[in-house]
């Protein structure tokens, strides 16, 4: 099977955990929904495109950023501040009944390298390549301000792994592939949602975050250049 | 091709492995029905672990180390990476051919991979390097040498699997792991020491104790019959001193392997003599921190005995708890001790003597022993209710597996007490007067108090002999004094002994009067036991005087709340007989959980249990666990003067090559040291001796003792040595 392999770089990134409300904690790698979101954005998609993903990567360090956060108290606001970036001197007043602020820590990953495999129908992969080559805006992954540099995009052959092989990257591996005794951090990652009664209902994927240098479990895949692939579905 | 396992005797890997297999069969044939967790499959796994545990030693770096030691030509190699052989061994196991389940594979990998516990964890790249570039070439010869199939293709998944260690969260698998790994340790250590993993299997203490009792004309009392009847259960027996508890325990042990624990080394030595000499049972071993000293003096084959004891090979082992029951700390290698309990019975004598933190460890140990299939017996004069409840809560005690009983003899009244709300020094005149006609024992709570009282007695103009005994004499002087107090008692001499709680449990004496500072009830009742030990009180005077004011040692030695509560409980008995029933009831009340609420005693006990229940396994090594255990840290000191006198011994030690002689010298030196609590000693210590005596410190203080007249105060921490100015 063919897959599109992306090698990405981000100087900073925060893949925020959904329920981390006091400190913006980040996942160690972008969850599937985030990667899926980036691809859908590239394609200007207005509906879900079926695909399988494999997410691996490394980062150099974790940093803390201290930021002012704005919280909206109401659904409907009389004045909605659209952009304030870079306007330190600008007098900005807001209704304290509608908006409140709080300083908060944000966890940031520094110097992130990502290796992402996307499996989808052939024409979709072609469209993604086209979008990469002709995009009019910058790319970002996670937060809008966390730019992405695309170091490589390549169509690769993916086969089932026969030999024993050592992980070269940290990776999300679906839990059903992992031994009980493989050291891993369990996560439930968002994948895609349906809207039920106006609320997003997420489909969750159980994965283990494993660190490189362990042996790959049986039943995973490998691409033509020897990179391991762990599809989430 | 020769593959060496050890330089000593040029032993090959195969030879060493065969020794383990021999021991494995010995263990299996002797006790296989006693191992609850070891079924056919488990024995098979253990055998595989034995077969492969040392094959990693075939690596050239290791072989060259040995070759250098035994002066053989070195093997050519360009490999320099030194990977611990235990990790390499795992890599050689032909897992694919063995047809094991995933769980069984994990048991095997962990048992072999950690049959030596190291600081250094396996590093995959290094392991890969050595396996691929070195071991691979040796595999055919190694396979031939070991007469075993080796893996055809290396897999490195085992390194990942090793990195996730077993913990109690693994449930049943954890206990299986403890057995396989613990037994492998035992077999390996016994094989390395060239001894049998179990000795004297057929010798049963039961026969000897029965004969002994018959010869002495003893009939089995209720306690002893009870213990004997319930030999297949856990037993908790609450019985006063002098009821023949030791015999009861031996009758309970029956034909099984057993560990007999006591809090004090002296009492262990005493029981050793009794079992060995009086009962004529020679399958008994002795294990505590100074047991070697004791054995060297007594036994011709002490070396063998020492090794058999250290490796738990003896049928009956007398020991302190810190030697065998500290596995709740999950230190590296704890599996060996715990697995040794699985085919054995464990006797805990005098559980009331342990402070709450240690009691918590004991409770946790018992829970773990229960899990691996061992049996325990708790014997005690008084069992704090709290401990019993805790055992129940942990499901260690369920009704058909345990027998609990109280044995109280109220037929003989031995003690009439007088509570005196004054300090003990108020009674000096009275004590002197009694000392002219009887044997008077004075017990205070601290060494300092004992010394000061001794001074005050000496200031009086009197002919009555007065002696002092506490822990801060040199080891040899203390031994002398302990011997003498027994002699004094036996010979019915008249006089006064001033002591600390040192005599509470360890020394078998029976005085006419006891003058004591108040302490907690359990300790106090132990003191009672040194006065009218077995005889009936034949007069109407009070033979026990308890002083409740200006008590020393609070709160350092005794918990203030417990002491006050003890006084309250004792008050109704002023000028009355206190019989055994009353004692048991009072202690029960004192250690009732409700009564203890908010006390530091309960807090310490619960905190310690919480710690053991939530401890991070493999966090410490065995030494550290032992230290933690003795965390009433005593250090050994030697006075400057004494050091100057025996300096030549240190010189001789340095030059002596023969280890037996070195040991003798070492004991010579240790005899001159005093064991003092760290916080007390620190102020007076000037320097630490060089290795291997770096546990001994020089103290710039005076020492006062006359060995002929048995007079003197011991180490004088308040008096700086005179040559120091």
Short mmCIF file of N, CA, C and O in Angstrom, two decimals, chain B residues 265 471-475 478 627 630-639 670 672-689 693-701 715 717:
data_model
loop_
_atom_site.label_atom_id
_atom_site.label_comp_id
_atom_site.label_asym_id
_atom_site.label_seq_id
_atom_site.Cartn_x
_atom_site.Cartn_y
_atom_site.Cartn_z
N UNK B 265 20.09 -10.11 70.26
CA UNK B 265 21.12 -11.07 69.90
C UNK B 265 21.49 -11.98 71.05
O UNK B 265 21.70 -13.18 70.87
N UNK B 471 24.11 -0.38 78.21
CA UNK B 471 24.61 -0.75 76.88
C UNK B 471 25.92 -0.05 76.52
O UNK B 471 26.57 -0.43 75.57
N UNK B 472 26.29 0.97 77.28
CA UNK B 472 27.45 1.73 76.85
C UNK B 472 28.75 1.33 77.54
O UNK B 472 29.54 2.17 77.99
N UNK B 473 28.93 0.04 77.64
CA UNK B 473 30.24 -0.50 77.96
C UNK B 473 30.80 -1.07 76.66
O UNK B 473 30.05 -1.34 75.73
N UNK B 474 32.09 -1.31 76.63
CA UNK B 474 32.63 -1.97 75.44
C UNK B 474 32.01 -3.36 75.38
O UNK B 474 31.58 -3.92 76.40
N UNK B 475 32.02 -3.92 74.17
CA UNK B 475 31.35 -5.21 74.02
C UNK B 475 31.87 -6.25 74.99
O UNK B 475 31.11 -7.03 75.55
N UNK B 478 30.73 -5.52 78.59
CA UNK B 478 29.31 -5.77 78.75
C UNK B 478 29.06 -7.27 78.89
O UNK B 478 28.28 -7.70 79.72
N UNK B 627 19.84 -0.48 57.05
CA UNK B 627 20.08 0.75 57.80
C UNK B 627 18.79 1.40 58.21
O UNK B 627 18.63 1.86 59.33
N UNK B 630 17.34 -0.23 61.18
CA UNK B 630 17.94 0.11 62.47
C UNK B 630 18.02 1.61 62.59
O UNK B 630 19.05 2.15 62.91
N UNK B 631 16.93 2.30 62.28
CA UNK B 631 17.15 3.72 62.14
C UNK B 631 17.23 4.44 63.47
O UNK B 631 17.44 5.61 63.53
N UNK B 632 17.08 3.69 64.55
CA UNK B 632 17.58 4.23 65.79
C UNK B 632 19.07 3.99 65.61
O UNK B 632 19.59 2.96 65.98
N UNK B 633 19.69 4.94 64.92
CA UNK B 633 21.01 4.60 64.43
C UNK B 633 22.06 4.59 65.53
O UNK B 633 22.34 5.59 66.13
N UNK B 634 22.59 3.43 65.72
CA UNK B 634 23.72 3.34 66.64
C UNK B 634 25.00 3.39 65.85
O UNK B 634 25.07 2.89 64.74
N UNK B 635 25.99 4.04 66.41
CA UNK B 635 27.29 3.95 65.77
C UNK B 635 28.28 3.38 66.78
O UNK B 635 28.06 3.42 67.98
N UNK B 636 29.33 2.81 66.24
CA UNK B 636 30.33 2.23 67.11
C UNK B 636 31.43 3.25 67.35
O UNK B 636 31.92 3.87 66.42
N UNK B 637 31.79 3.42 68.61
CA UNK B 637 32.89 4.34 68.89
C UNK B 637 33.95 3.64 69.73
O UNK B 637 33.69 2.63 70.39
N UNK B 638 35.13 4.19 69.66
CA UNK B 638 36.22 3.66 70.47
C UNK B 638 36.87 4.88 71.10
O UNK B 638 37.01 5.93 70.46
N UNK B 639 37.23 4.78 72.36
CA UNK B 639 37.81 5.96 73.00
C UNK B 639 39.24 6.13 72.50
O UNK B 639 39.90 5.17 72.11
N UNK B 670 36.78 -5.04 67.48
CA UNK B 670 35.37 -4.69 67.71
C UNK B 670 34.97 -4.82 69.17
O UNK B 670 34.12 -4.10 69.66
N UNK B 672 36.44 -3.86 71.59
CA UNK B 672 36.81 -2.67 72.37
C UNK B 672 35.92 -1.49 72.05
O UNK B 672 36.16 -0.38 72.50
N UNK B 673 34.93 -1.70 71.21
CA UNK B 673 34.09 -0.58 70.84
C UNK B 673 32.81 -0.55 71.66
O UNK B 673 32.42 -1.54 72.27
N UNK B 674 32.20 0.63 71.65
CA UNK B 674 30.95 0.83 72.36
C UNK B 674 29.91 1.28 71.34
O UNK B 674 30.21 2.07 70.45
N UNK B 675 28.72 0.75 71.48
CA UNK B 675 27.68 1.14 70.55
C UNK B 675 26.83 2.23 71.19
O UNK B 675 26.26 2.06 72.25
N UNK B 676 26.78 3.38 70.53
CA UNK B 676 26.10 4.55 71.10
C UNK B 676 25.18 5.15 70.06
O UNK B 676 25.48 5.10 68.87
N UNK B 677 24.08 5.69 70.52
CA UNK B 677 23.18 6.31 69.56
C UNK B 677 23.85 7.49 68.88
O UNK B 677 24.55 8.28 69.50
N UNK B 678 23.60 7.56 67.59
CA UNK B 678 24.30 8.54 66.76
C UNK B 678 24.20 9.95 67.32
O UNK B 678 25.19 10.64 67.48
N UNK B 679 23.00 10.35 67.67
CA UNK B 679 22.82 11.75 68.07
C UNK B 679 23.56 12.08 69.36
O UNK B 679 23.97 13.19 69.60
N UNK B 680 23.72 11.04 70.19
CA UNK B 680 24.45 11.29 71.44
C UNK B 680 25.95 11.37 71.15
O UNK B 680 26.66 12.22 71.67
N UNK B 681 26.40 10.47 70.31
CA UNK B 681 27.84 10.32 70.11
C UNK B 681 28.43 11.44 69.27
O UNK B 681 29.58 11.81 69.45
N UNK B 682 27.62 12.00 68.38
CA UNK B 682 28.17 12.90 67.38
C UNK B 682 29.04 14.01 67.94
O UNK B 682 30.07 14.36 67.40
N UNK B 683 28.63 14.53 69.08
CA UNK B 683 29.34 15.66 69.67
C UNK B 683 30.78 15.32 70.07
O UNK B 683 31.62 16.18 70.16
N UNK B 684 31.01 14.05 70.34
CA UNK B 684 32.29 13.69 70.94
C UNK B 684 33.25 13.01 69.97
O UNK B 684 34.34 12.64 70.30
N UNK B 685 32.74 12.83 68.76
CA UNK B 685 33.51 12.04 67.82
C UNK B 685 34.50 12.94 67.09
O UNK B 685 34.14 14.02 66.66
N UNK B 686 35.74 12.52 66.97
CA UNK B 686 36.70 13.37 66.28
C UNK B 686 37.06 12.84 64.91
O UNK B 686 37.08 13.57 63.94
N UNK B 687 37.32 11.56 64.78
CA UNK B 687 37.65 11.07 63.45
C UNK B 687 37.13 9.67 63.23
O UNK B 687 36.80 8.95 64.17
N UNK B 688 37.10 9.33 61.97
CA UNK B 688 36.60 8.04 61.58
C UNK B 688 37.80 7.19 61.20
O UNK B 688 38.75 7.69 60.62
N UNK B 689 37.76 5.92 61.55
CA UNK B 689 38.90 5.07 61.22
C UNK B 689 38.90 4.77 59.73
O UNK B 689 37.87 4.79 59.09
N UNK B 693 37.53 -0.28 58.74
CA UNK B 693 36.92 0.00 60.05
C UNK B 693 36.21 1.34 60.03
O UNK B 693 36.11 2.02 61.04
N UNK B 694 35.74 1.71 58.87
CA UNK B 694 35.18 3.05 58.77
C UNK B 694 33.81 3.18 59.42
O UNK B 694 33.19 4.22 59.38
N UNK B 695 33.32 2.10 60.02
CA UNK B 695 32.09 2.23 60.80
C UNK B 695 32.41 2.59 62.25
O UNK B 695 31.53 2.81 63.06
N UNK B 696 33.69 2.65 62.56
CA UNK B 696 34.08 2.97 63.94
C UNK B 696 34.65 4.39 63.99
O UNK B 696 35.43 4.80 63.13
N UNK B 697 34.22 5.12 65.02
CA UNK B 697 34.68 6.49 65.19
C UNK B 697 35.49 6.59 66.48
O UNK B 697 35.23 5.86 67.44
N UNK B 698 36.43 7.50 66.47
CA UNK B 698 37.18 7.73 67.70
C UNK B 698 36.49 8.83 68.50
O UNK B 698 36.17 9.89 67.96
N UNK B 699 36.25 8.55 69.76
CA UNK B 699 35.61 9.55 70.60
C UNK B 699 36.62 10.07 71.62
O UNK B 699 37.35 9.30 72.23
N UNK B 700 36.63 11.39 71.74
CA UNK B 700 37.60 12.00 72.66
C UNK B 700 37.01 12.07 74.06
O UNK B 700 36.75 13.14 74.59
N UNK B 701 36.72 10.91 74.61
CA UNK B 701 36.14 10.90 75.96
C UNK B 701 36.80 9.80 76.78
O UNK B 701 37.52 8.97 76.27
N UNK B 715 31.33 4.33 79.28
CA UNK B 715 31.87 5.46 78.54
C UNK B 715 31.34 6.76 79.11
O UNK B 715 30.16 6.89 79.42
N UNK B 717 30.58 10.16 78.40
CA UNK B 717 30.42 11.09 77.29
C UNK B 717 30.54 12.55 77.74
O UNK B 717 30.77 13.42 76.93
#
